[in-house]
Coordinates of C-alpha atoms in Angstrom, one line a residue:
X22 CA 0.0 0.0 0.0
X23 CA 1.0 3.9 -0.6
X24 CA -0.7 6.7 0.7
X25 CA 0.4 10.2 0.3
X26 CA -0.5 12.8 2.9
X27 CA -0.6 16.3 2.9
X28 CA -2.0 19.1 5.7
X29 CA -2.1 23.0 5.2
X30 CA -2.7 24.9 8.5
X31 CA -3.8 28.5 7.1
X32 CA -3.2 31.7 8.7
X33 CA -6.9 31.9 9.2
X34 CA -6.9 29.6 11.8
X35 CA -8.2 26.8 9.9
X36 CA -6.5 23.4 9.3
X37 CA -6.8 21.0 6.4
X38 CA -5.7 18.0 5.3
X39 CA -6.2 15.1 2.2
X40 CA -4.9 11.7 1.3
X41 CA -5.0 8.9 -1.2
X42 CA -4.2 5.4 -0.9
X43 CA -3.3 2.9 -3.5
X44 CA -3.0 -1.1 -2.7
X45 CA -2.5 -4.0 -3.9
X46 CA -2.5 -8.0 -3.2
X47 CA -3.6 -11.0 -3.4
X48 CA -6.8 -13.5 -2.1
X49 CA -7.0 -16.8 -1.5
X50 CA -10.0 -18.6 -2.3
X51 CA -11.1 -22.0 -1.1
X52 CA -13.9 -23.8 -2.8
X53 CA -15.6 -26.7 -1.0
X54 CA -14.4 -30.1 -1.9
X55 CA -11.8 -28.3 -4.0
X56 CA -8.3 -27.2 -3.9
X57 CA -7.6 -23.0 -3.1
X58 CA -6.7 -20.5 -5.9
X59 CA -5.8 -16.9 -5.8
X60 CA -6.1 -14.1 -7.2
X61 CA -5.3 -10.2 -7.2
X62 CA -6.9 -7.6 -5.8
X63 CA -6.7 -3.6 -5.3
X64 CA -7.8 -1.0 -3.0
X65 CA -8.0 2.8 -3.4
X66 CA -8.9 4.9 -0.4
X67 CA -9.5 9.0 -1.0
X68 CA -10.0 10.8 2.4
X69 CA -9.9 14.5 3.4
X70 CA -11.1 16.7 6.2
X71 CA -10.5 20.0 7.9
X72 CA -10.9 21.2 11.4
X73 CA -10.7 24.8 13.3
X74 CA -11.3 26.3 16.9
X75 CA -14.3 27.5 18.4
X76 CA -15.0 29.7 21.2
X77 CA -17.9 31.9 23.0
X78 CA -19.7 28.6 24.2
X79 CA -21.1 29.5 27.6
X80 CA -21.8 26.1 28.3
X81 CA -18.1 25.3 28.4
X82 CA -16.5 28.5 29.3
X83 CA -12.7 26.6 30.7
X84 CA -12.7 24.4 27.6
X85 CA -10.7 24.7 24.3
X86 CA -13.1 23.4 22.0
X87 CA -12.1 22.1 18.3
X88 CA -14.8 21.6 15.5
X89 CA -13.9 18.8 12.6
X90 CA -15.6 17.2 9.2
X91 CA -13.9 14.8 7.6
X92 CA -15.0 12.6 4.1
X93 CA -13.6 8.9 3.4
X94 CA -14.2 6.9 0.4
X95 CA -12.8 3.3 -0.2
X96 CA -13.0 0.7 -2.9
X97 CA -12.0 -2.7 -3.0
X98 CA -11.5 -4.7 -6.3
X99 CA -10.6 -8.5 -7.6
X100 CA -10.1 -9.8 -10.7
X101 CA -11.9 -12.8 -12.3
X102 CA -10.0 -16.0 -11.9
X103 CA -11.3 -19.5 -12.4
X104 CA -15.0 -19.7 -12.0
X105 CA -15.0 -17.0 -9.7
X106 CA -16.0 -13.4 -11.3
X107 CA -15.0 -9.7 -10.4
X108 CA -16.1 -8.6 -6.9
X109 CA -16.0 -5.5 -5.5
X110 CA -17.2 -3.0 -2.6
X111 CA -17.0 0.8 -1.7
X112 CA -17.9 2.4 1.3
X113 CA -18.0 6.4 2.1
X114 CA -18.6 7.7 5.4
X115 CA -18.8 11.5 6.3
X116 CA -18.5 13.1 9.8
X117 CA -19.0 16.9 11.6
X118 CA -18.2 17.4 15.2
X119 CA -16.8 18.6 18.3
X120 CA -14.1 17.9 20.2
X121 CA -13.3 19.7 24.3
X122 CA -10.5 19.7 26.4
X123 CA -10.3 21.0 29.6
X124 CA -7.1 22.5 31.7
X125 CA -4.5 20.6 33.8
X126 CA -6.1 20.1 37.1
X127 CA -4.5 18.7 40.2
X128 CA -4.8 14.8 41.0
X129 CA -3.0 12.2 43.5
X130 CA 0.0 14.3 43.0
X131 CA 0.0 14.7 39.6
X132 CA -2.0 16.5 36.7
X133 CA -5.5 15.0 34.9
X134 CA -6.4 16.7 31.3
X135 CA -10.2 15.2 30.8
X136 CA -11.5 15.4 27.1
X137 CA -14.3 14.3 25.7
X138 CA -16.1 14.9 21.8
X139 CA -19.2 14.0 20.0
X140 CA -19.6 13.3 16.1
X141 CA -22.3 13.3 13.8
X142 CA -21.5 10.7 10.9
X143 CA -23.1 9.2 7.5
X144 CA -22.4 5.8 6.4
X145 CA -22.9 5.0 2.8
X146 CA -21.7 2.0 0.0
X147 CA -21.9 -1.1 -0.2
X148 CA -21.9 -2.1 4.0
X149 CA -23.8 -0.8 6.8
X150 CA -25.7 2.1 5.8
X151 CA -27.5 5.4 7.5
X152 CA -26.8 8.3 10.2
X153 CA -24.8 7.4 13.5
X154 CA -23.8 9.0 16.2
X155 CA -20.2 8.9 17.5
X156 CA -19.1 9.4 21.4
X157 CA -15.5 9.8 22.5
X158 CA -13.6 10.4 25.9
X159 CA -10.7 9.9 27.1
X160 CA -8.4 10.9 30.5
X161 CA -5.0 11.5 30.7
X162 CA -2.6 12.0 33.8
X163 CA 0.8 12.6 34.4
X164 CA 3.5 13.0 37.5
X165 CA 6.2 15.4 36.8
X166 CA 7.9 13.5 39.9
X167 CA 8.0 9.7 38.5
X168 CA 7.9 10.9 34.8
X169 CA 5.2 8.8 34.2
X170 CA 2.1 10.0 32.0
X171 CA -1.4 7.3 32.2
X172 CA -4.0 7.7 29.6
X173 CA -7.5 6.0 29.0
X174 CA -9.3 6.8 26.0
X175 CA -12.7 5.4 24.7
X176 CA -15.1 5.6 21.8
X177 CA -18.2 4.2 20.7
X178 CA -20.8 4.8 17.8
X179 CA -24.1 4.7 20.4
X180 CA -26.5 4.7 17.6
X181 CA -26.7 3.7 13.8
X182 CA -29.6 3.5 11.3
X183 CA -28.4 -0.3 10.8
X184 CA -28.5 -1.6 14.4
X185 CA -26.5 -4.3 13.8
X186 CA -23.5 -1.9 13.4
X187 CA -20.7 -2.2 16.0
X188 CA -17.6 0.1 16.3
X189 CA -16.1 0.7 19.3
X190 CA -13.0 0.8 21.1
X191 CA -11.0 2.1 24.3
X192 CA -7.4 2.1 24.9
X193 CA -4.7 2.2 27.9
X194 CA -1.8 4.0 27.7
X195 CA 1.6 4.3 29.9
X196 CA 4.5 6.3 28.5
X197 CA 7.8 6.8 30.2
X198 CA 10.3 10.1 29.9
X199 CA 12.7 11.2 32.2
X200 CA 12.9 14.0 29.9
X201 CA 10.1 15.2 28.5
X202 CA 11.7 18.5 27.5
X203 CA 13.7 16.6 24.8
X204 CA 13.9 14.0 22.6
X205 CA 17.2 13.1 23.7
X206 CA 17.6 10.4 26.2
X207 CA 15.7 7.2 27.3
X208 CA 12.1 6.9 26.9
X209 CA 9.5 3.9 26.6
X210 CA 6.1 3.5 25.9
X211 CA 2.9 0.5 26.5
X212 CA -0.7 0.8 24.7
X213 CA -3.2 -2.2 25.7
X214 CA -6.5 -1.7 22.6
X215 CA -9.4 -4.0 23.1
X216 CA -12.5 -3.3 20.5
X217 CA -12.9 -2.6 16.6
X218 CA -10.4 0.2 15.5
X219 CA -8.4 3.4 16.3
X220 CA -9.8 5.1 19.9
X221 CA -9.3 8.3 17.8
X222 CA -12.3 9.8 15.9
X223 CA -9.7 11.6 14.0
X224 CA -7.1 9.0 13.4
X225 CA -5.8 8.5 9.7
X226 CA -2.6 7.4 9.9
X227 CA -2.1 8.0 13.4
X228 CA 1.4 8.2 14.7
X229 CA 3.2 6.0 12.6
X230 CA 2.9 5.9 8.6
X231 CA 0.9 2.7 8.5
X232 CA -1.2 1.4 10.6
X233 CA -1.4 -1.9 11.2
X234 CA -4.5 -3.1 9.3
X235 CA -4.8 -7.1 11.4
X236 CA -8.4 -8.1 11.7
X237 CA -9.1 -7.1 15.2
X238 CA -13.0 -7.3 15.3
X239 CA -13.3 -7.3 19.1
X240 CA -9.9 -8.8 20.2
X241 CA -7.3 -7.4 22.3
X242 CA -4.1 -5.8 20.6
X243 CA -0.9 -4.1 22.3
X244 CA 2.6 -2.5 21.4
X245 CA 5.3 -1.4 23.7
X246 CA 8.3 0.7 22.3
X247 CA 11.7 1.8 23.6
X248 CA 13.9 4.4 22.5
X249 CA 17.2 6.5 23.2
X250 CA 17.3 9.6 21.2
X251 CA 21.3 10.9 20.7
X252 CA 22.0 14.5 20.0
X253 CA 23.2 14.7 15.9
X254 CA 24.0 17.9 15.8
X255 CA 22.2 21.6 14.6
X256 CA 19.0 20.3 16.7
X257 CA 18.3 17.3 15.5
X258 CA 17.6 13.8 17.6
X259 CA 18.8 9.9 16.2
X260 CA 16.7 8.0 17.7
X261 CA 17.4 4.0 17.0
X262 CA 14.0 2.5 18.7
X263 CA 12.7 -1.2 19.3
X264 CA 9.5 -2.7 20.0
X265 CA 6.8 -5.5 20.2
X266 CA 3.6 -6.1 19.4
X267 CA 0.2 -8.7 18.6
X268 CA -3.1 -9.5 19.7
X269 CA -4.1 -11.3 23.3
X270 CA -0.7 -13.2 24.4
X271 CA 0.5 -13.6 20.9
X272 CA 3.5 -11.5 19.3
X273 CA 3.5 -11.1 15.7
X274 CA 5.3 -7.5 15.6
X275 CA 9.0 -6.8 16.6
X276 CA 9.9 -3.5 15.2
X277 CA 13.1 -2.4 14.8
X278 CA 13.9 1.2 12.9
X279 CA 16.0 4.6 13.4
X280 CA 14.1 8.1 13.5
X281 CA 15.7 11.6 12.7
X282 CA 13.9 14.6 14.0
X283 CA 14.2 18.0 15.3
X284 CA 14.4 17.8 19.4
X285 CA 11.6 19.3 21.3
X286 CA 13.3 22.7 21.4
X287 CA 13.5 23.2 17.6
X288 CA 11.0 24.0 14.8
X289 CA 9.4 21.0 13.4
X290 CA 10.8 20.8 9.8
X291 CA 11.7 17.4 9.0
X292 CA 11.3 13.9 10.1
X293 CA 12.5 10.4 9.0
X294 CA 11.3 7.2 9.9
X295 CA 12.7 3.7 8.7
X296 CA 11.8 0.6 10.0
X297 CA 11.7 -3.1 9.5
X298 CA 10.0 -5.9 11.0
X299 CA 12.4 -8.8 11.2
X300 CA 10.0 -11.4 13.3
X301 CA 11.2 -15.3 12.9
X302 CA 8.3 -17.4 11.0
X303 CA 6.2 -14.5 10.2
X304 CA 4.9 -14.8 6.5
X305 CA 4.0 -11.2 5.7
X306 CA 7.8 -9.3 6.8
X307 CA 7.6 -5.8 6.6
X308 CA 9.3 -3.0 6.1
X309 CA 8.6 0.7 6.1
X310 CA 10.2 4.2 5.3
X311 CA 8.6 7.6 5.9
X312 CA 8.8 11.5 5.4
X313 CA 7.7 14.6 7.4
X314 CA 8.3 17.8 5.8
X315 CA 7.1 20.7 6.5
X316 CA 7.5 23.9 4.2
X317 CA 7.5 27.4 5.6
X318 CA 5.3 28.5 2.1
X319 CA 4.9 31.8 3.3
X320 CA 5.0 33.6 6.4
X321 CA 5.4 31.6 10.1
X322 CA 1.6 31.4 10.2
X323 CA 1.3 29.3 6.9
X324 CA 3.2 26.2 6.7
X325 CA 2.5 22.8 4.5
X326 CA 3.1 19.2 5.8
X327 CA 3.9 16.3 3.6
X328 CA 4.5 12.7 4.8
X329 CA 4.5 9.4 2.7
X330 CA 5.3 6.1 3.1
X331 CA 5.3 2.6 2.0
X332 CA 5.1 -1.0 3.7
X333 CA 7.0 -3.7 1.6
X334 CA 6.1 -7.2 2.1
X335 CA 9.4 -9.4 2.1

């Protein structure tokens, strides 16, 4: 798969962003009584959204409130092979909502940041079908004193046209930083998922370039990370990182890769991500390179961001 992804945050406040996705593969088929046979498929994915602040709510007077509408449109395709004829699916889904976040307040020695959003959404295509409504909160807490920072997020769609649709999910977080005012040094990081999908109405790519696109229908996922970022020189952070991954008590990730990026101090400019996945026995190995660039197009208010990437079965 390749996807190309680009965000513009204007001068006017306003943020927007677009990508496109290209795949390819193949499916295996296994008739009854006979032997399997595959054959190729493709998927194309065109998604794009934009998002700005809000303010002069009464309701919510101590809360920074975002507003966000996004569109996604995805096709899958196969080719005839055998006595099996061309199939394919799209689905589209379209979303407008809201998003608070209220200040740091004091907690068992530490700092809680609640947040919490709501999103209407349309389902169209060739799946479930009709309006929905989408629910989201999440908690996150840190202590300056052990470094540690906690985090439970959770969303659910709490009503659909199609009752039979399901799509929820909540995750737990724990990250570790001695140093959280730079990306130099030791730092680790745990995320425990149990439910359908990403816990972020937002999430495209999330975090990494890729996502990791397992079947996870109501199982349990989690990934742990650890990294030592090393001064390069001019601002910038190497950061050589490991870490595992899978789904209930199996691993079927071990990531290993090297970052470059600006430290914490320094304008975000450019980033670069490469990574393999070297696990013993697994049949898909993958491997992974990514870009983040962003342009200074005209003054320091306007600025463009382009990342891309690509995952390379071995």
């Amino acid at each position: 798969s390749l996807v190309p992804y680009g965000s513009w945050h204007a001068s006017n406040g306003l943020a927007y962003w677009g990508a496109a996705g290209l795949g390819w593969g193949t499916m295996t088929v296994t008739p009854e009584g006979r032997d399997p046979f595959e054959g190729p498929i493709d998927w194309h994915m065109v998604s794009g959204g934009v998002e700005g602040g809000l303010s002069g709510i009464s309701l919510l007077p101590e809360a920074r409130l975002v507003w966000h509408s996004d569109v996604l449109w995805t096709r899958t395709t196969s080719e005839p092979v055998a006595d099996l004829p061309s199939l394919g699916g799209e689905t589209t889904r379209m979303r407008l909502g809201v998003d608070a976040t209220w200040p740091e307040r004091s907690l068992l020695d530490g700092f809680v940041t609640p947040k919490v959003g709501i999103d209407l959404r349309y389902d169209g295509g060739d799946a479930e079908t009709g309006f929905g409504l989408e629910l989201q909160s999440g908690l996150r807490w840190r202590d300056p004193q052990s470094h540690l920072e906690l985090s439970l997020t959770g969303r659910t769609l709490a009503v659909h046209d199609d009752g039979d649709f399901e799509d929820w999910s909540v995750r737990f977080g724990v990250i570790w930083d001695p140093h959280p005012t730079t990306k130099k040094g030791i730092s680790a990081a745990f995320n425990y998922d149990l439910g359908d999908g990403s816990v972020d109405n937002n999430a495209l790519l999330g975090a990494a370039v890729f996502p990791d696109q397992r079947a996870n229908e109501g199982a349990t996922s989690w990934r742990s990370e650890m990294a030592y970022g090393i001064s390069r020189g001019g601002g910038m952070v190497g950061t050589p990182y490991g870490g595992i991954g899978g789904t209930s008590a199996v691993i079927d990730e071990a990531r290993v890769g090297y970052r470059i990026e600006p430290d914490t101090s320094q304008a975000e400019n450019m980033r670069v991500d490469v990574w393999t996945d070297p696990v013993a026995g697994n049949e898909e190995k993958r491997a992974g390179a990514g870009l983040t660039w962003v342009v200074v197009i005209c003054d320091q208010a306007c600025t463009a961001n382009i990342r891309f990437g690509a995952v390379i079965p071995a």
